[in-house]
Short mmCIF file of C-alpha atoms in Angstrom, two decimals:
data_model
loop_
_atom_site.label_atom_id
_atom_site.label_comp_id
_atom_site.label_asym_id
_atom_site.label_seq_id
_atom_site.Cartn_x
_atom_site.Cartn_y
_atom_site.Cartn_z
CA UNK A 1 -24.76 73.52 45.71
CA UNK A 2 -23.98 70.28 43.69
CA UNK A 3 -27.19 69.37 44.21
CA UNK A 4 -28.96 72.15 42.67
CA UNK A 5 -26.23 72.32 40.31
CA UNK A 6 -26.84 68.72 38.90
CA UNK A 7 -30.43 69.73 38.95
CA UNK A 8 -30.21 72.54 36.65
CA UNK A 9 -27.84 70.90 34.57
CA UNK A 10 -30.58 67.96 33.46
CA UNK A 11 -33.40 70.70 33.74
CA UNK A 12 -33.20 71.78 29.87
CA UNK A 13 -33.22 68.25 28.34
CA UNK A 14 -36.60 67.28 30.63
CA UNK A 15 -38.53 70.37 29.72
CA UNK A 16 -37.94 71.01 26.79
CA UNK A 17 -41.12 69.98 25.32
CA UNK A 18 -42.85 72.02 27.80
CA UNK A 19 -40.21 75.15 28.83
CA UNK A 20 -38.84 77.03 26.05
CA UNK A 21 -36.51 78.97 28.54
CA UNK A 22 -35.15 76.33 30.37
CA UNK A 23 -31.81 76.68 28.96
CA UNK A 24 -31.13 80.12 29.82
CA UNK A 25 -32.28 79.47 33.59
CA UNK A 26 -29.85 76.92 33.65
CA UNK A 27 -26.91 78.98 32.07
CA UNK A 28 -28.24 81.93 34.50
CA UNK A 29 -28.30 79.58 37.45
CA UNK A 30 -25.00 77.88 36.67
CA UNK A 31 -23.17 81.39 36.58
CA UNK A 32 -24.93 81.77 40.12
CA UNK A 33 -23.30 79.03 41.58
CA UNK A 34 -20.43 79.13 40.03
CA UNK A 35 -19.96 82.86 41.11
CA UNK A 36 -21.04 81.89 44.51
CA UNK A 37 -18.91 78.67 44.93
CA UNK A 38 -15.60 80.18 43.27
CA UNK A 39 -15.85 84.16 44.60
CA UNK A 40 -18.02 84.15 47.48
CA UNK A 41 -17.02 80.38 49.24
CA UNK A 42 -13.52 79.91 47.78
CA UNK A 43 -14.31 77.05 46.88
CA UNK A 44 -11.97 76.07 43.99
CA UNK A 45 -11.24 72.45 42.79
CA UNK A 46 -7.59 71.03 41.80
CA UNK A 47 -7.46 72.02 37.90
CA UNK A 48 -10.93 73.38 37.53
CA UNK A 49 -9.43 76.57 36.14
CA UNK A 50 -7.45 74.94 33.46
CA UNK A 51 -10.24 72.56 32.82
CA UNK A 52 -12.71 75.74 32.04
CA UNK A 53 -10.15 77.67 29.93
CA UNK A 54 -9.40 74.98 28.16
CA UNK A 55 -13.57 74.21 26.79
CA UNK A 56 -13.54 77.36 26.79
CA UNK A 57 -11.14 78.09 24.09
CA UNK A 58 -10.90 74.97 21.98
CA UNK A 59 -14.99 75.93 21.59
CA UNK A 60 -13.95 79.49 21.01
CA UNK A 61 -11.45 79.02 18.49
CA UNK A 62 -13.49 76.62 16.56
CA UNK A 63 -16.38 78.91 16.34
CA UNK A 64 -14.49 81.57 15.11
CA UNK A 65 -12.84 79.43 12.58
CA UNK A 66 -15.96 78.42 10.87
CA UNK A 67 -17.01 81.74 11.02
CA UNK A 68 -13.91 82.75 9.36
CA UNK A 69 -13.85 80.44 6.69
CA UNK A 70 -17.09 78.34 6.64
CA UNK A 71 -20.26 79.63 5.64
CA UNK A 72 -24.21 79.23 7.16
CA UNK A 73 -26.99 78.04 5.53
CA UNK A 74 -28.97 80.00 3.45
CA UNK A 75 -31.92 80.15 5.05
CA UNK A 76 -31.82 82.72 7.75
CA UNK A 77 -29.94 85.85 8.55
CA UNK A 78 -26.26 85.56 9.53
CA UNK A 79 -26.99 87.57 12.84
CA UNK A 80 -29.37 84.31 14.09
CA UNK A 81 -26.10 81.99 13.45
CA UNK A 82 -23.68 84.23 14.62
CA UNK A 83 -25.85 83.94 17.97
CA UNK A 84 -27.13 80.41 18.07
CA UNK A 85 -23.18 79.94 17.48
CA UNK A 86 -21.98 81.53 20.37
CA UNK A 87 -24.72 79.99 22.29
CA UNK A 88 -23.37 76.88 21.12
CA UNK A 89 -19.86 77.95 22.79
CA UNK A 90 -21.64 79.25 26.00
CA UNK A 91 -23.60 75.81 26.49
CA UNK A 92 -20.59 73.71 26.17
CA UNK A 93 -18.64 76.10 28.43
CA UNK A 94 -21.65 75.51 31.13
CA UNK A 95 -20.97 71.94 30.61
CA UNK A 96 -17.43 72.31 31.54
CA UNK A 97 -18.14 74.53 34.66
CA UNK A 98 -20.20 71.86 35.64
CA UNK A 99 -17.67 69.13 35.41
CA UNK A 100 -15.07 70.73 36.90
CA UNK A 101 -16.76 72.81 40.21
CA UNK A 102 -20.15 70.38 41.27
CA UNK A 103 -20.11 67.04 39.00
CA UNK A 104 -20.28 63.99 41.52
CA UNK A 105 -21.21 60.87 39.80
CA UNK A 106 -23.05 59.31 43.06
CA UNK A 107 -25.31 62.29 43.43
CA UNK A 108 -25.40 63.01 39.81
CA UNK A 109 -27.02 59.13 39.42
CA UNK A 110 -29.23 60.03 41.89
CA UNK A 111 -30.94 62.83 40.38
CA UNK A 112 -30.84 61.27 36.82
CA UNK A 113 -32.83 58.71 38.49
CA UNK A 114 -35.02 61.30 40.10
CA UNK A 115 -35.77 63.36 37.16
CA UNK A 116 -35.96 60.47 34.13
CA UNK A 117 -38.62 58.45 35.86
CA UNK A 118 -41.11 61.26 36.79
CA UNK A 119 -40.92 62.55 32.67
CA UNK A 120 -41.03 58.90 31.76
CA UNK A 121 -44.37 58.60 34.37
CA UNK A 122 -45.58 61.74 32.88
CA UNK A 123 -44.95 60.47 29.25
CA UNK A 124 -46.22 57.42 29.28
CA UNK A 125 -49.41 58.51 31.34
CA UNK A 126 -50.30 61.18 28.65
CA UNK A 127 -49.32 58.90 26.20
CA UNK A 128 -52.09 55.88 27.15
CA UNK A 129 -54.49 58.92 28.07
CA UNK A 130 -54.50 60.61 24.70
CA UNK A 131 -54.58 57.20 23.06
CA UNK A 132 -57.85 56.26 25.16
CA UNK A 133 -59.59 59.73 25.27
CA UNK A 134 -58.72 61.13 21.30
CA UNK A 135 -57.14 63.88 22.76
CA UNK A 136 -53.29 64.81 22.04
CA UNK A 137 -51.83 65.77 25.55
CA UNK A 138 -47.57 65.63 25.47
CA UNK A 139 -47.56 63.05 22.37
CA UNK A 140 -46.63 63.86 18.74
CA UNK A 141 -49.37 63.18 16.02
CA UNK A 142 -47.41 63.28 13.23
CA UNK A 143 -47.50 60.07 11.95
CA UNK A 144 -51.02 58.42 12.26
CA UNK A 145 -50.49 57.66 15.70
CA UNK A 146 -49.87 59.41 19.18
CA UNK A 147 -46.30 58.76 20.10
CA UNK A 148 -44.97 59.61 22.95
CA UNK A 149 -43.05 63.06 23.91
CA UNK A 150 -44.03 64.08 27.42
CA UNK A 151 -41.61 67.04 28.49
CA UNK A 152 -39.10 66.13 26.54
CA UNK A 153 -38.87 67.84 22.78
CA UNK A 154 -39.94 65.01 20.77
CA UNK A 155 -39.89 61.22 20.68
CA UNK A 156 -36.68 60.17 19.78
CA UNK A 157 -35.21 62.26 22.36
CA UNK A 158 -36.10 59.53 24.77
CA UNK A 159 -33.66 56.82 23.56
CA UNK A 160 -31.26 58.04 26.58
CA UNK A 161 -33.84 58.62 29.18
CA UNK A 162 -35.23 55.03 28.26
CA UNK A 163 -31.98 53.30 28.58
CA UNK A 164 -30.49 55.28 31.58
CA UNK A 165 -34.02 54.22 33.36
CA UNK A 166 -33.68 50.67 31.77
CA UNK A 167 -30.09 50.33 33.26
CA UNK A 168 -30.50 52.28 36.78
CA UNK A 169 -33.57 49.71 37.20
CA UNK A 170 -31.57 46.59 36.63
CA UNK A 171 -28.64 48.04 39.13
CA UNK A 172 -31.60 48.41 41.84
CA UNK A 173 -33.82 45.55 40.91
CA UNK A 174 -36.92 47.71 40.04
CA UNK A 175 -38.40 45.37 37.97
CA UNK A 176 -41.35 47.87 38.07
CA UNK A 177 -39.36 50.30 35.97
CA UNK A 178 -37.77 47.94 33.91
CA UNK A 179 -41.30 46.87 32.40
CA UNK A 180 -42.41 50.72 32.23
CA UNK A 181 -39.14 51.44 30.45
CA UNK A 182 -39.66 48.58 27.82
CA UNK A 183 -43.65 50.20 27.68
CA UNK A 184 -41.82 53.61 27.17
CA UNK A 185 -39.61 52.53 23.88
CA UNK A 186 -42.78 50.81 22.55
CA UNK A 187 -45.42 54.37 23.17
CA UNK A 188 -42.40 56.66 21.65
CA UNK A 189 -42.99 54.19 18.65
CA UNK A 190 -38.90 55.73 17.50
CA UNK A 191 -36.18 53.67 15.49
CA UNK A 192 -33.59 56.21 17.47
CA UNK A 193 -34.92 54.65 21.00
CA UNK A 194 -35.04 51.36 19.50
CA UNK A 195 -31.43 51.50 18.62
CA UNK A 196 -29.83 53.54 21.33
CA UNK A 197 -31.91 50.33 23.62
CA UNK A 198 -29.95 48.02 21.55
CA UNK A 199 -26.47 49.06 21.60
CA UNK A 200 -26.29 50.70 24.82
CA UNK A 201 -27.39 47.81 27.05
CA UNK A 202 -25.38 45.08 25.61
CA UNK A 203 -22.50 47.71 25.41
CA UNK A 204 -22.97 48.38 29.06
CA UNK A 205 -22.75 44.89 30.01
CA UNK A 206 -19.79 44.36 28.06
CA UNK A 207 -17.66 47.35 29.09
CA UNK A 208 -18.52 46.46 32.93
CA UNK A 209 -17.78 42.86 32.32
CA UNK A 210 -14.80 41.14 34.58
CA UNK A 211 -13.13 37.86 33.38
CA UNK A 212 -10.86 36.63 30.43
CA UNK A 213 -13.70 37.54 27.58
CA UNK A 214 -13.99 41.44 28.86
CA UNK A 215 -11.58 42.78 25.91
CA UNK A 216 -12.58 40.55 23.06
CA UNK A 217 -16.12 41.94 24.56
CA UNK A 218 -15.28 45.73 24.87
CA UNK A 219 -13.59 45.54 21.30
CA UNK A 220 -16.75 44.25 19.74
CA UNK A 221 -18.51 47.00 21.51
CA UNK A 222 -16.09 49.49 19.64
CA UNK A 223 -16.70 47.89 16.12
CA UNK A 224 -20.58 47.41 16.39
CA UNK A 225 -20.83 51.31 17.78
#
């Protein structure tokens, strides 16, 4: 069950370039298993009640204050907020069932892994094919040049994928995947992938770091995020 859990929770960010619905087969799925795990199995975790409430109604309550006293954009009807809003509340709340029933960070690695190399394979193999061939397959157009989106929404969304593939690769020595990540930022031609590269690795490093320099280290982290 963690497993499939951790696999549906990374499904909507890696297709959703190519599978508008992803998200609610997640949400459904996640219901599933949490049904499953909590009613069926008994299977209930030290504080994962609390943990749940408490998303749960800190999301809730500020929802319902902006609704109260803020006011949407023009654009639109107030119906399409009021849902996207809630939708809002009920994504978070996933996230927070998630944590607190099937989140294990060795098997949730894994499948990070798993998943952000195959979309970076796929993007960057579109990518170099519709740069070759003239035709746009996964990349976005928009600005003179085919960048690189994959299954992912656009290209800027890759700045995480590129650096959690660009760190899991130096952990296992994949030097392979180090040099496909670097080809990755360069294809998705984004200043957001550039940057989140930037900071994130040397922040990494620091943050991990053991010796006398680790907290002048981790507080120049903090002031240069």
């Amino acid at each position: 069950m963690r497993t499939v859990a951790a696999w549906l929770f990374v499904l909507p960010f890696f297709t959703a370039g190519v599978a508008a619905d992803s998200a609610k087969i997640e949400l459904a799925g996640m219901a599933v298993l949490a049904f499953t795990s909590v009613v069926v199995l008994h299977r209930l975790p030290a504080r994962a009640v609390e943990r749940v409430f408490a998303a749960t109604a800190v999301l809730a309550l500020i929802t319902i204050a902006y609704m109260a006293f803020g006011h949407w954009p023009a654009q639109g009807s107030t119906d399409s907020y009021d849902v996207q809003a809630w939708l809002f509340v009920a994504t978070y709340v996933m996230v927070a069932v998630f944590a607190a029933l099937f989140f294990s960070a060795a098997l949730f690695e894994q499948v990070m892994w798993r998943v952000a190399v195959a979309a970076l394979w796929i993007g960057v193999v579109s990518c170099v094919a519709s740069r070759l061939s003239g035709h746009d397959v996964l990349v976005n157009p928009a600005y003179g040049t085919e960048r690189m989106t994959g299954t992912l929404a656009e290209p800027s969304a890759w700045g995480p994928v590129l650096t959690v593939v660009f760190l899991l690769a130096l952990r296992r020595r994949s030097w392979l995947h180090v040099a496909l990540a670097a080809l990755g930022t360069v294809l998705a031609d984004s200043p957001s992938c550039f940057l989140v590269l930037a900071v994130t690795v040397p922040a990494y490093f620091a943050l991990t770091a053991r010796g006398p320099h680790r907290v002048a280290a981790r507080c120049a982290v903090a002031l240069a995020i």
